[in-house]
């Protein structure tokens, strides 16, 4: 599933959108103390008040927001579980019976409750519907017209939201002209900050892939592995942060103490070039041969394919492991690299890292940054010293 495909789907979640139809919504309220279903309610989505519809649409868009491999993870569904979620989701996708869909989603909630204790009262929301998208040929031509042939894609979306108690407050009653202590016991459902959820099925090359699901985490680089493995029965995932850590450990082991800022900048530039020139639909990946080429091209000495291969085996226990290129490079055209010192935090972009050096100045470690213009601090131009 590509970023542009997720963005297309997310864009449809607005009221009265001609390319989106939501048929039913099911809300399941779970009590924190007993981890049991307190109440469930299914309604046709169109029967909700418009204000409620807007709140839910905002929730769904928030759930589908974020970067791939950080908040959004495309996962392959397994079938070897005792009650495979893939089977339940697929049956829920194809059934035209709202009652059957309702029962299947409740079975999925039962899996969520197994050996799990929720810290707060929680609401699980399911919707079923379908969205429309142009045929692949039209999409490639970047044309949109009412006469374009459209594909109908049925889907199931799940959003899990915690609740919070409303604050006690003091009110002024205009009619009675008195101050009143106000206590509201009804909890607030935090639709603006979903804990996690999923969108099924995923999309591959513009077509629905019933063997995959898009898992959505509430926080970046913090997927719920128990939910992924035990509830969704999906493959384990590696976050972008974990992949970056793997890449850094491999490079450190191979390059040892040879890395300075200019070589690191060169490595990032090489990876950026790989991403920019990659023509396949699947994201660019780096194996040990690619890493050997990147390090050699960046001026790191005594690098061999065998040495990098051993580093892969040492760090990830798999010499054939492939690292997603986009996961290991900071955002290339923004100041995404932070240099933290006790004096200051300096932000630079990967392409400008080559202008930064660590030097010894008067017996102390210092940062030297090459600049083309005078430095102005609070309106004052700094004088230039000759070292």
GROMACS .gro file of C-alpha atoms in nm:
model
  387
    1UNK     CA    1   0.000   0.000   0.000
    2UNK     CA    2   0.144   0.332  -0.106
    3UNK     CA    3   0.121   0.671   0.061
    4UNK     CA    4  -0.079   0.811  -0.230
    5UNK     CA    5  -0.335   0.530  -0.202
    6UNK     CA    6  -0.387   0.597   0.169
    7UNK     CA    7  -0.415   0.969   0.099
    8UNK     CA    8  -0.680   0.901  -0.167
    9UNK     CA    9  -0.889   0.690   0.071
   10UNK     CA   10  -0.852   0.937   0.356
   11UNK     CA   11  -0.966   1.221   0.132
   12UNK     CA   12  -1.301   1.048   0.075
   13UNK     CA   13  -1.399   1.064   0.442
   14UNK     CA   14  -1.613   1.375   0.435
   15UNK     CA   15  -1.987   1.421   0.450
   16UNK     CA   16  -2.184   1.403   0.124
   17UNK     CA   17  -1.880   1.284  -0.071
   18UNK     CA   18  -2.002   1.125  -0.393
   19UNK     CA   19  -1.724   0.861  -0.386
   20UNK     CA   20  -1.796   0.734  -0.035
   21UNK     CA   21  -2.095   0.551   0.110
   22UNK     CA   22  -2.104   0.433   0.472
   23UNK     CA   23  -2.385   0.188   0.536
   24UNK     CA   24  -2.372   0.090   0.902
   25UNK     CA   25  -2.196   0.197   1.219
   26UNK     CA   26  -2.152  -0.026   1.525
   27UNK     CA   27  -2.039   0.110   1.861
   28UNK     CA   28  -1.930  -0.125   2.139
   29UNK     CA   29  -1.876   0.014   2.492
   30UNK     CA   30  -1.622  -0.177   2.706
   31UNK     CA   31  -1.597  -0.129   3.085
   32UNK     CA   32  -1.245  -0.086   3.219
   33UNK     CA   33  -1.295  -0.279   3.545
   34UNK     CA   34  -1.448  -0.595   3.404
   35UNK     CA   35  -1.324  -0.569   3.042
   36UNK     CA   36  -1.670  -0.672   2.935
   37UNK     CA   37  -1.910  -0.534   2.676
   38UNK     CA   38  -2.151  -0.302   2.858
   39UNK     CA   39  -2.350  -0.198   2.552
   40UNK     CA   40  -2.344  -0.227   2.173
   41UNK     CA   41  -2.549  -0.036   1.920
   42UNK     CA   42  -2.574  -0.066   1.542
   43UNK     CA   43  -2.742   0.195   1.324
   44UNK     CA   44  -2.749   0.293   0.958
   45UNK     CA   45  -2.494   0.574   0.936
   46UNK     CA   46  -2.743   0.802   0.764
   47UNK     CA   47  -2.970   0.787   1.072
   48UNK     CA   48  -2.711   0.964   1.286
   49UNK     CA   49  -2.744   1.337   1.348
   50UNK     CA   50  -2.530   1.533   1.109
   51UNK     CA   51  -2.319   1.663   1.400
   52UNK     CA   52  -2.242   1.305   1.504
   53UNK     CA   53  -2.155   1.211   1.147
   54UNK     CA   54  -1.906   1.498   1.132
   55UNK     CA   55  -1.743   1.384   1.458
   56UNK     CA   56  -1.704   1.030   1.328
   57UNK     CA   57  -1.567   1.146   0.993
   58UNK     CA   58  -1.305   1.348   1.177
   59UNK     CA   59  -1.220   1.040   1.383
   60UNK     CA   60  -1.176   0.823   1.073
   61UNK     CA   61  -0.955   1.080   0.900
   62UNK     CA   62  -0.744   1.113   1.214
   63UNK     CA   63  -0.704   0.735   1.231
   64UNK     CA   64  -0.576   0.719   0.872
   65UNK     CA   65  -0.332   1.009   0.917
   66UNK     CA   66   0.042   0.961   0.954
   67UNK     CA   67   0.346   0.815   0.786
   68UNK     CA   68   0.381   0.458   0.665
   69UNK     CA   69   0.587   0.239   0.901
   70UNK     CA   70   0.549   0.501   1.174
   71UNK     CA   71   0.174   0.524   1.241
   72UNK     CA   72   0.036   0.319   0.953
   73UNK     CA   73   0.146  -0.038   0.887
   74UNK     CA   74   0.039  -0.263   0.602
   75UNK     CA   75   0.032  -0.618   0.740
   76UNK     CA   76  -0.021  -0.961   0.593
   77UNK     CA   77  -0.300  -1.161   0.759
   78UNK     CA   78  -0.234  -1.521   0.862
   79UNK     CA   79  -0.479  -1.811   0.856
   80UNK     CA   80  -0.325  -2.051   1.104
   81UNK     CA   81  -0.510  -1.911   1.409
   82UNK     CA   82  -0.794  -2.104   1.571
   83UNK     CA   83  -1.042  -1.839   1.454
   84UNK     CA   84  -0.856  -1.642   1.185
   85UNK     CA   85  -0.948  -1.274   1.180
   86UNK     CA   86  -0.893  -1.274   0.805
   87UNK     CA   87  -1.189  -1.511   0.763
   88UNK     CA   88  -1.416  -1.297   0.985
   89UNK     CA   89  -1.316  -0.974   0.811
   90UNK     CA   90  -1.361  -1.122   0.464
   91UNK     CA   91  -1.702  -1.262   0.554
   92UNK     CA   92  -1.799  -0.928   0.704
   93UNK     CA   93  -1.682  -0.757   0.386
   94UNK     CA   94  -1.888  -0.966   0.145
   95UNK     CA   95  -2.205  -1.024   0.345
   96UNK     CA   96  -2.503  -0.811   0.258
   97UNK     CA   97  -2.672  -0.890   0.590
   98UNK     CA   98  -2.621  -0.616   0.853
   99UNK     CA   99  -2.708  -0.861   1.132
  100UNK     CA  100  -2.437  -1.106   1.022
  101UNK     CA  101  -2.184  -0.822   0.996
  102UNK     CA  102  -2.286  -0.710   1.345
  103UNK     CA  103  -2.229  -1.060   1.489
  104UNK     CA  104  -1.892  -1.099   1.315
  105UNK     CA  105  -1.765  -0.767   1.453
  106UNK     CA  106  -1.873  -0.869   1.804
  107UNK     CA  107  -1.670  -1.188   1.765
  108UNK     CA  108  -1.373  -0.967   1.681
  109UNK     CA  109  -1.438  -0.762   1.997
  110UNK     CA  110  -1.429  -1.087   2.197
  111UNK     CA  111  -1.077  -1.144   2.065
  112UNK     CA  112  -0.985  -0.792   2.175
  113UNK     CA  113  -1.103  -0.869   2.528
  114UNK     CA  114  -0.917  -1.198   2.568
  115UNK     CA  115  -0.647  -1.164   2.837
  116UNK     CA  116  -0.668  -0.785   2.814
  117UNK     CA  117  -0.743  -0.521   3.074
  118UNK     CA  118  -0.830  -0.170   2.962
  119UNK     CA  119  -0.711   0.120   3.178
  120UNK     CA  120  -1.012   0.332   3.079
  121UNK     CA  121  -1.361   0.270   2.951
  122UNK     CA  122  -1.318   0.212   2.579
  123UNK     CA  123  -1.539   0.240   2.271
  124UNK     CA  124  -1.476   0.025   1.965
  125UNK     CA  125  -1.637   0.167   1.652
  126UNK     CA  126  -1.685  -0.029   1.329
  127UNK     CA  127  -1.822   0.102   1.002
  128UNK     CA  128  -1.882  -0.077   0.675
  129UNK     CA  129  -1.919   0.091   0.340
  130UNK     CA  130  -1.752   0.136   0.006
  131UNK     CA  131  -1.551   0.398  -0.174
  132UNK     CA  132  -1.502   0.453  -0.545
  133UNK     CA  133  -1.187   0.520  -0.739
  134UNK     CA  134  -1.104   0.563  -1.109
  135UNK     CA  135  -0.971   0.271  -1.310
  136UNK     CA  136  -0.594   0.233  -1.320
  137UNK     CA  137  -0.574   0.369  -1.674
  138UNK     CA  138  -0.748   0.693  -1.582
  139UNK     CA  139  -0.543   0.729  -1.265
  140UNK     CA  140  -0.224   0.705  -1.466
  141UNK     CA  141  -0.347   0.984  -1.692
  142UNK     CA  142  -0.422   1.200  -1.386
  143UNK     CA  143  -0.767   1.268  -1.524
  144UNK     CA  144  -1.087   1.293  -1.328
  145UNK     CA  145  -1.422   1.316  -1.498
  146UNK     CA  146  -1.777   1.217  -1.407
  147UNK     CA  147  -1.762   0.982  -1.705
  148UNK     CA  148  -1.455   0.792  -1.583
  149UNK     CA  149  -1.509   0.425  -1.513
  150UNK     CA  150  -1.504   0.371  -1.135
  151UNK     CA  151  -1.421   0.073  -0.919
  152UNK     CA  152  -1.636   0.011  -0.609
  153UNK     CA  153  -1.425  -0.100  -0.311
  154UNK     CA  154  -1.610  -0.234  -0.003
  155UNK     CA  155  -1.430  -0.178   0.329
  156UNK     CA  156  -1.448  -0.221   0.705
  157UNK     CA  157  -1.291   0.040   0.931
  158UNK     CA  158  -1.235   0.000   1.305
  159UNK     CA  159  -1.143   0.280   1.544
  160UNK     CA  160  -1.067   0.220   1.913
  161UNK     CA  161  -1.109   0.522   2.140
  162UNK     CA  162  -1.066   0.566   2.513
  163UNK     CA  163  -1.291   0.783   2.729
  164UNK     CA  164  -1.232   1.043   2.995
  165UNK     CA  165  -1.448   1.188   3.269
  166UNK     CA  166  -1.569   1.544   3.233
  167UNK     CA  167  -1.425   1.798   3.474
  168UNK     CA  168  -1.626   1.930   3.763
  169UNK     CA  169  -1.720   2.291   3.711
  170UNK     CA  170  -1.894   2.591   3.862
  171UNK     CA  171  -2.178   2.737   3.656
  172UNK     CA  172  -2.389   3.053   3.676
  173UNK     CA  173  -2.762   3.006   3.624
  174UNK     CA  174  -2.896   3.317   3.446
  175UNK     CA  175  -3.260   3.230   3.522
  176UNK     CA  176  -3.222   3.153   3.893
  177UNK     CA  177  -2.938   3.400   3.933
  178UNK     CA  178  -2.723   3.170   4.136
  179UNK     CA  179  -2.395   2.983   4.115
  180UNK     CA  180  -2.426   2.607   4.081
  181UNK     CA  181  -2.188   2.318   4.119
  182UNK     CA  182  -2.205   2.110   3.805
  183UNK     CA  183  -2.121   1.738   3.796
  184UNK     CA  184  -2.163   1.543   3.474
  185UNK     CA  185  -2.107   1.168   3.505
  186UNK     CA  186  -2.127   1.088   3.133
  187UNK     CA  187  -1.777   1.014   2.996
  188UNK     CA  188  -1.639   1.186   2.687
  189UNK     CA  189  -1.538   0.958   2.400
  190UNK     CA  190  -1.205   1.087   2.268
  191UNK     CA  191  -1.280   1.069   1.897
  192UNK     CA  192  -1.012   1.326   1.818
  193UNK     CA  193  -0.731   1.095   1.935
  194UNK     CA  194  -0.795   0.730   1.842
  195UNK     CA  195  -0.587   0.475   2.033
  196UNK     CA  196  -0.554   0.238   1.738
  197UNK     CA  197  -0.760   0.071   1.467
  198UNK     CA  198  -0.748  -0.074   1.119
  199UNK     CA  199  -0.876  -0.041   0.763
  200UNK     CA  200  -0.961  -0.359   0.570
  201UNK     CA  201  -0.879  -0.455   0.304
  202UNK     CA  202  -0.551  -0.296   0.210
  203UNK     CA  203  -0.485  -0.178  -0.145
  204UNK     CA  204  -0.220  -0.308  -0.387
  205UNK     CA  205  -0.172  -0.138  -0.724
  206UNK     CA  206  -0.512   0.023  -0.694
  207UNK     CA  207  -0.696  -0.301  -0.615
  208UNK     CA  208  -0.829  -0.432  -0.283
  209UNK     CA  209  -0.605  -0.696  -0.124
  210UNK     CA  210  -0.814  -0.911   0.113
  211UNK     CA  211  -0.499  -1.082   0.244
  212UNK     CA  212  -0.366  -0.759   0.396
  213UNK     CA  213  -0.486  -0.500   0.644
  214UNK     CA  214  -0.378  -0.144   0.720
  215UNK     CA  215  -0.313  -0.123   1.095
  216UNK     CA  216  -0.325   0.225   1.245
  217UNK     CA  217  -0.134   0.308   1.562
  218UNK     CA  218  -0.229   0.595   1.790
  219UNK     CA  219   0.131   0.706   1.841
  220UNK     CA  220   0.426   0.706   1.598
  221UNK     CA  221   0.653   0.401   1.618
  222UNK     CA  222   0.437   0.244   1.889
  223UNK     CA  223   0.226  -0.037   1.737
  224UNK     CA  224   0.038  -0.268   1.973
  225UNK     CA  225   0.208  -0.600   1.897
  226UNK     CA  226  -0.042  -0.802   2.097
  227UNK     CA  227  -0.330  -0.651   1.899
  228UNK     CA  228  -0.147  -0.717   1.572
  229UNK     CA  229  -0.061  -1.079   1.647
  230UNK     CA  230  -0.347  -1.200   1.871
  231UNK     CA  231  -0.642  -0.993   1.747
  232UNK     CA  232  -0.565  -0.934   1.381
  233UNK     CA  233  -0.357  -1.253   1.346
  234UNK     CA  234  -0.116  -1.053   1.131
  235UNK     CA  235   0.258  -1.063   1.078
  236UNK     CA  236   0.491  -0.877   1.312
  237UNK     CA  237   0.597  -0.534   1.198
  238UNK     CA  238   0.917  -0.335   1.219
  239UNK     CA  239   0.878   0.038   1.269
  240UNK     CA  240   1.076   0.298   1.077
  241UNK     CA  241   1.251   0.390   1.401
  242UNK     CA  242   1.359   0.029   1.455
  243UNK     CA  243   1.482   0.000   1.095
  244UNK     CA  244   1.682   0.320   1.132
  245UNK     CA  245   1.840   0.180   1.448
  246UNK     CA  246   1.927  -0.143   1.265
  247UNK     CA  247   2.089   0.054   0.981
  248UNK     CA  248   2.286   0.271   1.223
  249UNK     CA  249   2.420  -0.032   1.411
  250UNK     CA  250   2.526  -0.201   1.086
  251UNK     CA  251   2.703   0.114   0.963
  252UNK     CA  252   2.879   0.162   1.297
  253UNK     CA  253   3.006  -0.195   1.294
  254UNK     CA  254   3.135  -0.169   0.937
  255UNK     CA  255   3.273   0.187   0.939
  256UNK     CA  256   3.401   0.177   1.298
  257UNK     CA  257   3.542   0.526   1.376
  258UNK     CA  258   3.565   0.651   1.018
  259UNK     CA  259   3.238   0.845   1.012
  260UNK     CA  260   3.247   1.222   1.013
  261UNK     CA  261   2.964   1.457   0.923
  262UNK     CA  262   3.061   1.478   0.555
  263UNK     CA  263   3.056   1.098   0.514
  264UNK     CA  264   2.721   1.071   0.694
  265UNK     CA  265   2.584   1.344   0.466
  266UNK     CA  266   2.716   1.154   0.164
  267UNK     CA  267   2.546   0.832   0.280
  268UNK     CA  268   2.217   1.017   0.315
  269UNK     CA  269   2.257   1.170  -0.031
  270UNK     CA  270   2.325   0.825  -0.179
  271UNK     CA  271   2.011   0.683  -0.014
  272UNK     CA  272   1.806   0.982  -0.128
  273UNK     CA  273   1.924   0.916  -0.483
  274UNK     CA  274   1.820   0.551  -0.455
  275UNK     CA  275   1.470   0.654  -0.347
  276UNK     CA  276   1.437   0.922  -0.616
  277UNK     CA  277   1.544   0.688  -0.900
  278UNK     CA  278   1.344   0.387  -0.781
  279UNK     CA  279   1.079   0.308  -1.041
  280UNK     CA  280   0.897   0.010  -0.888
  281UNK     CA  281   0.564   0.038  -0.708
  282UNK     CA  282   0.709  -0.128  -0.398
  283UNK     CA  283   0.933   0.096  -0.183
  284UNK     CA  284   1.309   0.083  -0.240
  285UNK     CA  285   1.496  -0.157  -0.010
  286UNK     CA  286   1.863  -0.197   0.079
  287UNK     CA  287   2.035  -0.535   0.116
  288UNK     CA  288   2.392  -0.587   0.234
  289UNK     CA  289   2.528  -0.535  -0.118
  290UNK     CA  290   2.350  -0.200  -0.144
  291UNK     CA  291   2.487  -0.090   0.195
  292UNK     CA  292   2.839  -0.190   0.088
  293UNK     CA  293   2.802   0.020  -0.227
  294UNK     CA  294   2.663   0.319  -0.034
  295UNK     CA  295   2.947   0.319   0.220
  296UNK     CA  296   3.216   0.273  -0.042
  297UNK     CA  297   3.071   0.553  -0.253
  298UNK     CA  298   3.066   0.779   0.054
  299UNK     CA  299   3.439   0.744   0.112
  300UNK     CA  300   3.439   0.486   0.393
  301UNK     CA  301   3.756   0.279   0.356
  302UNK     CA  302   3.810  -0.098   0.369
  303UNK     CA  303   3.445  -0.185   0.315
  304UNK     CA  304   3.369  -0.521   0.154
  305UNK     CA  305   3.047  -0.708   0.082
  306UNK     CA  306   3.161  -0.985   0.317
  307UNK     CA  307   3.217  -0.739   0.602
  308UNK     CA  308   2.873  -0.587   0.558
  309UNK     CA  309   2.719  -0.934   0.529
  310UNK     CA  310   2.870  -1.032   0.864
  311UNK     CA  311   2.731  -0.710   1.016
  312UNK     CA  312   2.381  -0.799   0.894
  313UNK     CA  313   2.412  -1.145   1.047
  314UNK     CA  314   2.538  -0.995   1.373
  315UNK     CA  315   2.271  -0.725   1.406
  316UNK     CA  316   1.957  -0.887   1.262
  317UNK     CA  317   2.068  -1.251   1.240
  318UNK     CA  318   1.981  -1.256   0.871
  319UNK     CA  319   2.228  -1.170   0.597
  320UNK     CA  320   1.943  -1.142   0.345
  321UNK     CA  321   1.747  -0.886   0.548
  322UNK     CA  322   1.636  -0.585   0.342
  323UNK     CA  323   1.596  -0.241   0.498
  324UNK     CA  324   1.337  -0.001   0.362
  325UNK     CA  325   1.537   0.296   0.230
  326UNK     CA  326   1.280   0.557   0.331
  327UNK     CA  327   1.297   0.441   0.694
  328UNK     CA  328   1.668   0.509   0.746
  329UNK     CA  329   1.697   0.859   0.608
  330UNK     CA  330   1.564   1.170   0.787
  331UNK     CA  331   1.340   1.400   0.584
  332UNK     CA  332   1.586   1.513   0.323
  333UNK     CA  333   1.469   1.864   0.242
  334UNK     CA  334   1.385   1.980   0.594
  335UNK     CA  335   1.593   2.046   0.905
  336UNK     CA  336   1.523   1.698   1.039
  337UNK     CA  337   1.859   1.627   1.207
  338UNK     CA  338   1.897   1.757   1.561
  339UNK     CA  339   2.245   1.812   1.709
  340UNK     CA  340   2.193   1.832   2.083
  341UNK     CA  341   2.452   1.986   2.315
  342UNK     CA  342   2.429   2.126   2.667
  343UNK     CA  343   2.462   2.474   2.518
  344UNK     CA  344   2.224   2.459   2.223
  345UNK     CA  345   2.023   2.241   1.986
  346UNK     CA  346   2.112   2.283   1.620
  347UNK     CA  347   1.882   2.170   1.339
  348UNK     CA  348   2.019   2.089   0.993
  349UNK     CA  349   1.894   1.906   0.688
  350UNK     CA  350   2.069   1.585   0.575
  351UNK     CA  351   2.201   1.759   0.265
  352UNK     CA  352   2.361   2.034   0.477
  353UNK     CA  353   2.522   1.802   0.730
  354UNK     CA  354   2.846   1.815   0.526
  355UNK     CA  355   2.896   2.174   0.645
  356UNK     CA  356   2.914   2.062   1.010
  357UNK     CA  357   3.236   1.943   1.174
  358UNK     CA  358   3.345   1.848   1.523
  359UNK     CA  359   3.687   2.004   1.596
  360UNK     CA  360   3.928   2.058   1.884
  361UNK     CA  361   3.949   2.426   1.972
  362UNK     CA  362   4.177   2.532   2.254
  363UNK     CA  363   4.174   2.179   2.386
  364UNK     CA  364   3.794   2.150   2.388
  365UNK     CA  365   3.552   1.976   2.154
  366UNK     CA  366   3.363   2.230   1.945
  367UNK     CA  367   3.118   2.238   1.656
  368UNK     CA  368   3.231   2.417   1.341
  369UNK     CA  369   2.960   2.512   1.091
  370UNK     CA  370   3.048   2.653   0.751
  371UNK     CA  371   2.825   2.947   0.655
  372UNK     CA  372   2.806   3.182   0.356
  373UNK     CA  373   2.668   3.485   0.535
  374UNK     CA  374   2.716   3.683   0.852
  375UNK     CA  375   2.546   3.544   1.162
  376UNK     CA  376   2.291   3.773   1.322
  377UNK     CA  377   2.176   3.713   1.680
  378UNK     CA  378   1.894   3.928   1.822
  379UNK     CA  379   1.969   4.193   1.560
  380UNK     CA  380   2.345   4.199   1.629
  381UNK     CA  381   2.595   4.083   1.365
  382UNK     CA  382   2.867   3.865   1.515
  383UNK     CA  383   3.227   3.962   1.452
  384UNK     CA  384   3.444   3.712   1.263
  385UNK     CA  385   3.744   3.559   1.441
  386UNK     CA  386   4.043   3.404   1.266
  387UNK     CA  387   4.142   3.074   1.428
   0.00000   0.00000   0.00000
